[in-house]
Structures are given as C-alpha cells and as structure tokens.
XYZ file of C-alpha atoms in Angstrom:
330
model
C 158.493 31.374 167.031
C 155.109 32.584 166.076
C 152.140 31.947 167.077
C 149.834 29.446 165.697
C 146.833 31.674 166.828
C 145.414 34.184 164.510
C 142.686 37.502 165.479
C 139.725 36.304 163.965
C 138.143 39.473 161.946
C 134.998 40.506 162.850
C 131.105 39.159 161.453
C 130.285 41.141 158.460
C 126.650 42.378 158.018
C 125.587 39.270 156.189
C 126.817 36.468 158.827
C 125.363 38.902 161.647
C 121.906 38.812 159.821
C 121.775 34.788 159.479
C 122.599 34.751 163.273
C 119.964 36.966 164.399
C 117.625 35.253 162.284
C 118.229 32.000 163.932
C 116.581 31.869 167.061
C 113.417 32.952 165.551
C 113.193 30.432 162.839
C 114.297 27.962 165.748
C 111.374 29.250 167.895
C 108.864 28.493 164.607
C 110.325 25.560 164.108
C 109.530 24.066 167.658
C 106.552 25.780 167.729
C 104.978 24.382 164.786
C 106.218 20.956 166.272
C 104.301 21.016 169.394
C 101.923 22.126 167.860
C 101.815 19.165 165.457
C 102.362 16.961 168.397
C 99.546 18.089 170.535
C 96.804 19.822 167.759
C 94.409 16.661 168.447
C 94.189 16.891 171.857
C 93.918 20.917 172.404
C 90.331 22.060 173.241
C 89.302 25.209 171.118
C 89.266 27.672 172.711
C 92.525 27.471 174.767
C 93.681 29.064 178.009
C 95.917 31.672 176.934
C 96.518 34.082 179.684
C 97.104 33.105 183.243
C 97.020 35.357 186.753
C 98.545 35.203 190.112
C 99.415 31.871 191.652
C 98.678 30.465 187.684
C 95.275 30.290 187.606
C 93.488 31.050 183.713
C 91.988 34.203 183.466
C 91.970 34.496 179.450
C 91.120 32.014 176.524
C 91.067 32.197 173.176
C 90.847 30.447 169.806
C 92.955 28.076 168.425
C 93.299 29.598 165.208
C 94.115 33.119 166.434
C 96.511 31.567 169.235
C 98.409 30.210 166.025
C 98.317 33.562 164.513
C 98.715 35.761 166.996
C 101.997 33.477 168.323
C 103.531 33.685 164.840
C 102.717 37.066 163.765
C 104.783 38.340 167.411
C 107.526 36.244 166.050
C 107.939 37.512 162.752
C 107.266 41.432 164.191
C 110.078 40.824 167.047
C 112.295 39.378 163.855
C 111.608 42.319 161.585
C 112.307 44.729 164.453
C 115.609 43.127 165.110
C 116.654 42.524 161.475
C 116.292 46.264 160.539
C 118.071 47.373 163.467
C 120.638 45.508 161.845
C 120.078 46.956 158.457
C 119.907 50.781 159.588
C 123.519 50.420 160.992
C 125.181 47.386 160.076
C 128.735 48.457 161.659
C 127.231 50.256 165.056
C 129.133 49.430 168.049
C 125.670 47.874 169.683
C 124.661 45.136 166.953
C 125.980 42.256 168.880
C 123.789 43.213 172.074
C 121.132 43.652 169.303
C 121.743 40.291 168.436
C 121.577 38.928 172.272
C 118.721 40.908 172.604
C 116.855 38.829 170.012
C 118.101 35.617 171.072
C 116.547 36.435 174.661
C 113.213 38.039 173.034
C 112.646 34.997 170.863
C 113.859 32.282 173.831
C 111.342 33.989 176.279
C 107.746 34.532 173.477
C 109.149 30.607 171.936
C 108.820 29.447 175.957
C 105.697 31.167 177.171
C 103.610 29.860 173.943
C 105.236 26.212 174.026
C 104.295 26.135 177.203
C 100.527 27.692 176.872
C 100.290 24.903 174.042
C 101.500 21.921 176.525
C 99.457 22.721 179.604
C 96.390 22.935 177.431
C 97.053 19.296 176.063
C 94.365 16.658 176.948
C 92.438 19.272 179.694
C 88.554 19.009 179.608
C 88.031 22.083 181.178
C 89.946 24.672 180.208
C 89.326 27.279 183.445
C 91.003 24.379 185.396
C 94.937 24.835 183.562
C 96.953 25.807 185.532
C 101.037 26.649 184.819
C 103.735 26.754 187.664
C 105.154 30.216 188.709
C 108.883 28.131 188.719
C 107.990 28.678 185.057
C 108.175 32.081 184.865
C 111.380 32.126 186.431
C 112.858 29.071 184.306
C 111.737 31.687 181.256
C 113.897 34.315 182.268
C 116.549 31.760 183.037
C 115.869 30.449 179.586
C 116.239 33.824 178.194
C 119.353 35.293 180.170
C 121.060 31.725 178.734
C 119.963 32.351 175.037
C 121.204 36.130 175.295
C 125.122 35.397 176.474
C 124.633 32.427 173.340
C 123.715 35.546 170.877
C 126.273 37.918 172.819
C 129.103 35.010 172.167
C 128.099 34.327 168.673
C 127.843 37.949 167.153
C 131.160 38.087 167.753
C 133.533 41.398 168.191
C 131.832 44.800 167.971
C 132.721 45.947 164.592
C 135.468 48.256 164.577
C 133.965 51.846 164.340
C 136.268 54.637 162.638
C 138.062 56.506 165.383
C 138.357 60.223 164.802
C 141.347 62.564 165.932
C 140.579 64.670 168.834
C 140.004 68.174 167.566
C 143.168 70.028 167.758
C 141.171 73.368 167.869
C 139.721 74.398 171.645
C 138.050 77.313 170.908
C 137.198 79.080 167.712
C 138.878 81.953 166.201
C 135.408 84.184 166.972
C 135.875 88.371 166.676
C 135.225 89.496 170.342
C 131.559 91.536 168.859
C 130.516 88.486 166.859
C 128.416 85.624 167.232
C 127.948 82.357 166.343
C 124.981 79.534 166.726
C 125.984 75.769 165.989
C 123.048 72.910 165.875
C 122.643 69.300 165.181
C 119.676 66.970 165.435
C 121.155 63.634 166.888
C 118.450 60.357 166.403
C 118.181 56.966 167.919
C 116.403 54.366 165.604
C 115.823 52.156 167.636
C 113.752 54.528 170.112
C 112.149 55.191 167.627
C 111.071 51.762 166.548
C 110.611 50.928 170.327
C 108.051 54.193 170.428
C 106.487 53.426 167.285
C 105.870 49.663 168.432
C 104.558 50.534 171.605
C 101.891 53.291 169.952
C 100.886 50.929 167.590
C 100.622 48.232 170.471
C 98.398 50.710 173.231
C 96.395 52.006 170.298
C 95.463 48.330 169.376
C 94.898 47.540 172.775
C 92.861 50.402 173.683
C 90.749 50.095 170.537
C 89.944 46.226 170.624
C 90.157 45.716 174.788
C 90.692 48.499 177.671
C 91.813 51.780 177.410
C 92.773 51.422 181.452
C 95.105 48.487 179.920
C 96.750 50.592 177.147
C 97.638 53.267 179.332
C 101.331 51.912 180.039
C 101.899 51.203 176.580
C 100.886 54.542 175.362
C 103.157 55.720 178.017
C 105.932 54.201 176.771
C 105.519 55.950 173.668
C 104.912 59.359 175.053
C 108.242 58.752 176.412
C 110.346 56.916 174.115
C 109.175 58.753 171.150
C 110.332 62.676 172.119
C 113.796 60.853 173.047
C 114.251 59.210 169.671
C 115.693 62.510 168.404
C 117.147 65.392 170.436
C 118.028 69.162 168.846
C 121.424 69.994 170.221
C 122.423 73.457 170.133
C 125.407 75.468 171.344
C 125.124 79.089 171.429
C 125.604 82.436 173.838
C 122.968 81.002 176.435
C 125.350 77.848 176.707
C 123.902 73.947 175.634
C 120.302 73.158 174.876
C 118.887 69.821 174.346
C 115.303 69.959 172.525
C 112.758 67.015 171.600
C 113.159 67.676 167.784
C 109.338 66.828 167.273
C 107.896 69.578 169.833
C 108.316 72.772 169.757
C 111.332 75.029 170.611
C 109.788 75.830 173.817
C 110.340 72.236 174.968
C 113.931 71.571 176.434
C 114.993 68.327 177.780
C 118.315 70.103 179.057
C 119.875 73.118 179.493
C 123.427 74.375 180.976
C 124.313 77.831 180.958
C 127.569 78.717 180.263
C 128.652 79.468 184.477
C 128.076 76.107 185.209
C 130.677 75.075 182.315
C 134.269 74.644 183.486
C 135.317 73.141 180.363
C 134.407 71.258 177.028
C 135.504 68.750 174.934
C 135.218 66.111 172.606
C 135.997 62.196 172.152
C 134.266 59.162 171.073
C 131.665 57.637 173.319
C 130.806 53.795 173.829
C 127.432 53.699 175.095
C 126.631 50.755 176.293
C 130.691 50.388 177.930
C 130.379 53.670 179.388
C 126.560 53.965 180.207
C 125.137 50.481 180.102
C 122.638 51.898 176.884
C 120.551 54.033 175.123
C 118.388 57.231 176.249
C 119.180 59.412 179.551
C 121.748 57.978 181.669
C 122.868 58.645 185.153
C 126.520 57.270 186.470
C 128.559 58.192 189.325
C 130.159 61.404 188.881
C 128.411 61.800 185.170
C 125.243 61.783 182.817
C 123.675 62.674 179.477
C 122.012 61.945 176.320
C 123.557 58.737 174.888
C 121.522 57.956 171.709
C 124.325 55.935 169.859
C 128.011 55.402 170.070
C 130.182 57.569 168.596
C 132.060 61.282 168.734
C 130.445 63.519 171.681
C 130.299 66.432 173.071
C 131.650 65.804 177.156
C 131.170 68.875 178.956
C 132.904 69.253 182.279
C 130.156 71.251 184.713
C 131.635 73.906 187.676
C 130.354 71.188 190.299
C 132.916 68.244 188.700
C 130.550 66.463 187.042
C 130.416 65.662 183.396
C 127.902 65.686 181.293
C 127.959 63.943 177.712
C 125.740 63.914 174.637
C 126.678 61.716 171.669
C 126.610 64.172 168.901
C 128.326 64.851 165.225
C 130.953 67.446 164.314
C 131.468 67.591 168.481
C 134.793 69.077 168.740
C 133.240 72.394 166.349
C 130.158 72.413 169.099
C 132.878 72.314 171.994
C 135.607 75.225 170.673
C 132.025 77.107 170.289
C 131.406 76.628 174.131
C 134.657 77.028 175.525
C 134.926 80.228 173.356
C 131.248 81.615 175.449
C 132.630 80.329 178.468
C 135.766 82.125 178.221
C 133.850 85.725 176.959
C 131.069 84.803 180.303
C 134.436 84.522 182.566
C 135.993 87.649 181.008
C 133.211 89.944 182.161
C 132.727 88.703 185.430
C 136.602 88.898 185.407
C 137.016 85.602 186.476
C-alpha cells in the first residue's frame, strides 16, 4: 500500500520573500494601530530611552519617534529581503528568515511598548517600563524566530559536487605552482556596512564615546566579509582582501599539514554560522555553505575554509606537503 503522505518540495524564492516580509508589515501594522489608539493622549515629546531599574533617561519628539520607528523597520526589512535576493537557494535563507521574524518581533515590542507607557503621563521623566519587559522581549523574539524557522520551510537543496578524484596534481618535481581565490560573505558585509553607517551617524549627531562599539563592529566585520585564500610553496594563507598583502588572518605552513581535502561544508550544521569559528577538535573561515577546503593539521585538528574549486587548492597542498616530507625524508 502506499502512502498517503507526500515530501512537500521546498519554498521557492518568491514564497520565501512574502514570508520574510510578513512580520515587518505585521509590526507596521500594529504599530500604526497603537499609535492611532493612543496619539491623543501622548505628550510631545515622549520618553524614548530608559536606564537601569527603568527609569527615562531620553525623550524625544513625537514626529521623529514615528519616523525614526518606521524608518528601522523598513532598513531591518531591506537588509533581510536582499539577503534573500543575493542568494535565493543558500543553505542559510530559512535562519535568514527566523532571523527577521525575531528582529522585527523584538524593534515591533520595544516601540509598542515606549508608545503605551507614555499614554496619559503628565510628566514624562516619571515613565517608567518594567525590566520583566525586557525579558518578555526576548521571549517574544526567541518565539517569533522558531515561527520564521518553521515556516521557511526545508533548506533548499544546494547542488552537491563529486569529491575530487585527483589528490595531488601531476606537478614536474622543479616546477611550481600558485592557486588563489577570494571567498566573500554578503551578509558581513551588509552587517559592516550597517554598523559604519550606524557609529558614523552616531558619532556625528551624539557621542563619539557612544559610537565607538559600533565602529568596532565594523572594523571587524568588514575585513572578514572577504578573505584571499591562497595555496602555494609556503603552505595556506588567508588575507583580508581589502588590506594589503602584508595582512594575514591565517597562515599554516606546510609541516603542520598531515593531509588535505575537500567536501561540502554546512555552516551553520557544522559551525553554528558565519565568520571564524572554533569547535572541538576543529576551526576555520566559514563565510557560506558550500565546497571547502578541510585541511587535516600534524596536531589532529582540522581546519576548514569554505572556498571554490577546493579539491584543485587541496591536490596543490598535498602535492607541497609531500615535496616538504621528501626532503626532510620523512
């Protein structure tokens, strides 16, 4: 008998796009509904930013509340929607997607509820909001991310690769060879971009003290967004592609190589993400998923760095490692 159930295929791009588009049109939706509800009984200006144990410590204007609220709602949206747009079929879009839903959950909350504890207050220093709330946020996020997570669906089904037959390359024992790729992470670089444009806005309207973490951020995130990876006689090199040459993130000389190889990598299953990551017993440069270079080092570790044409980069390093072992006669 067969079975009545049938594998349901997975989102295109176009369902995937309406669904991360709908918790920020939800979030507008009940925002602009409060605000209806409440707009004759807010005082102008409003208490807006709160410290430690709740207590107001910033206020501003109605009008650029309202503005400000809905231009970080259509900037989170636009980041999200052309993460989906630069690759529609990557491995990641449905955390994408939960990501969004747990963005937009979290900004909707914290200005719904800025808009309901200013309602009918005379004095404005006196609001005051609940730490429980801040934890009910992230609750309120966490919930509205495993909602995205369920509703994006599968991951789509990225094109698996044969493993390259070829260990090491047929190189004459006098010759040499070089191999290079530049390997790039859009959404670093979004992240970096956003948080420049953020610190430099902050640090030109308020405090330069308080832009200092965001323009750390992008002094971080932005070198990371795309990574030289070379293979040659000196072993592997990782390079920030927009420094110079002289800058290496990485390097492993061919001794500490036992062995290299190649295979497709699921970043987030594997690593838990983008960027530098650490696990037990392994680490590397994980921009995206996809075919990689996994090199296994002298001490047992591995070391991995999701790259293109992979299995040419690792015949090319088990070829040097092989010539380094020859002449120490190992």
């Amino acid at each position: 008998m067969k079975s009545a159930l049938r594998s349901v295929p997975p989102l295109t791009s176009r369902p995937r796009t309406v669904i991360a588009a709908g918790p920020f049109l939800a979030v507008i939706v009940a925002f602009a509904g409060i605000y209806t509800a409440v707009s004759s009984r807010l005082p102008d200006p409003l208490a807006t930013h709160f410290g430690f144990g709740g207590r107001a410590d910033g206020f501003t204007s109605v009008h650029s509340f309202l503005t400000g609220s809905l231009a970080l709602f259509l900037l989170f949206g636009a980041v999200v929607g052309l993460l989906l747009q630069l690759r529609p079929e990557a491995p990641e879009v449905p955390w994408v997607i939960a990501g969004g839903y747990a963005t937009a959950s979290a900004t909707g909350y914290a200005v719904c509820v800025t808009l309901l504890s200013n309602a009918d207050v005379a004095d404005v220093s006196a609001v005051r909001v609940p730490q429980w709330e801040l934890f009910l946020s992230l609750v309120v996020a966490l919930c509205a991310g495993a909602l995205g997570r369920l509703l994006a669906g599968a991951a789509p089904a990225a094109p698996r690769r044969p493993r390259g037959a070829v260990s090491r390359l047929d190189l004459p024992a006098a010759a040499t060879a070089g191999w290079s790729r530049t390997i790039s992470s859009p959404p670093l670089a979004v992240l970096g971009g956003l948080l420049l444009a953020a610190g430099l806005l902050v640090g030109l309207l308020a405090d330069w003290i308080a832009a200092a973490g965001l323009l750390f951020g992008a002094a971080v995130s932005l070198p990371l967004a795309s990574l030289r990876v070379t293979v040659d006689r000196r072993g592997l090199t990782l390079a920030p592609a927009l420094l110079s040459a002289r800058c290496r993130f990485r390097r492993i000389p061919l001794d500490r190589i036992e062995e290299a190889g190649s295979r497709r990598i699921a970043c987030f299953a594997e690593f838990g993400g983008w960027g530098y990551r650490i696990r037990a017993g392994r680490s590397g440069f994980v921009l995206r998923s996809g075919e990689g270079i996994v090199v296994r080092l002298t001490g047992g570790r591995e070391f991995v760095v999701t790259v293109e044409d992979a299995a040419t980069a690792a015949a090319l390093l088990n070829t040097y490692t092989d010539r380094a072992r020859s002449r120490q006669g190992g």
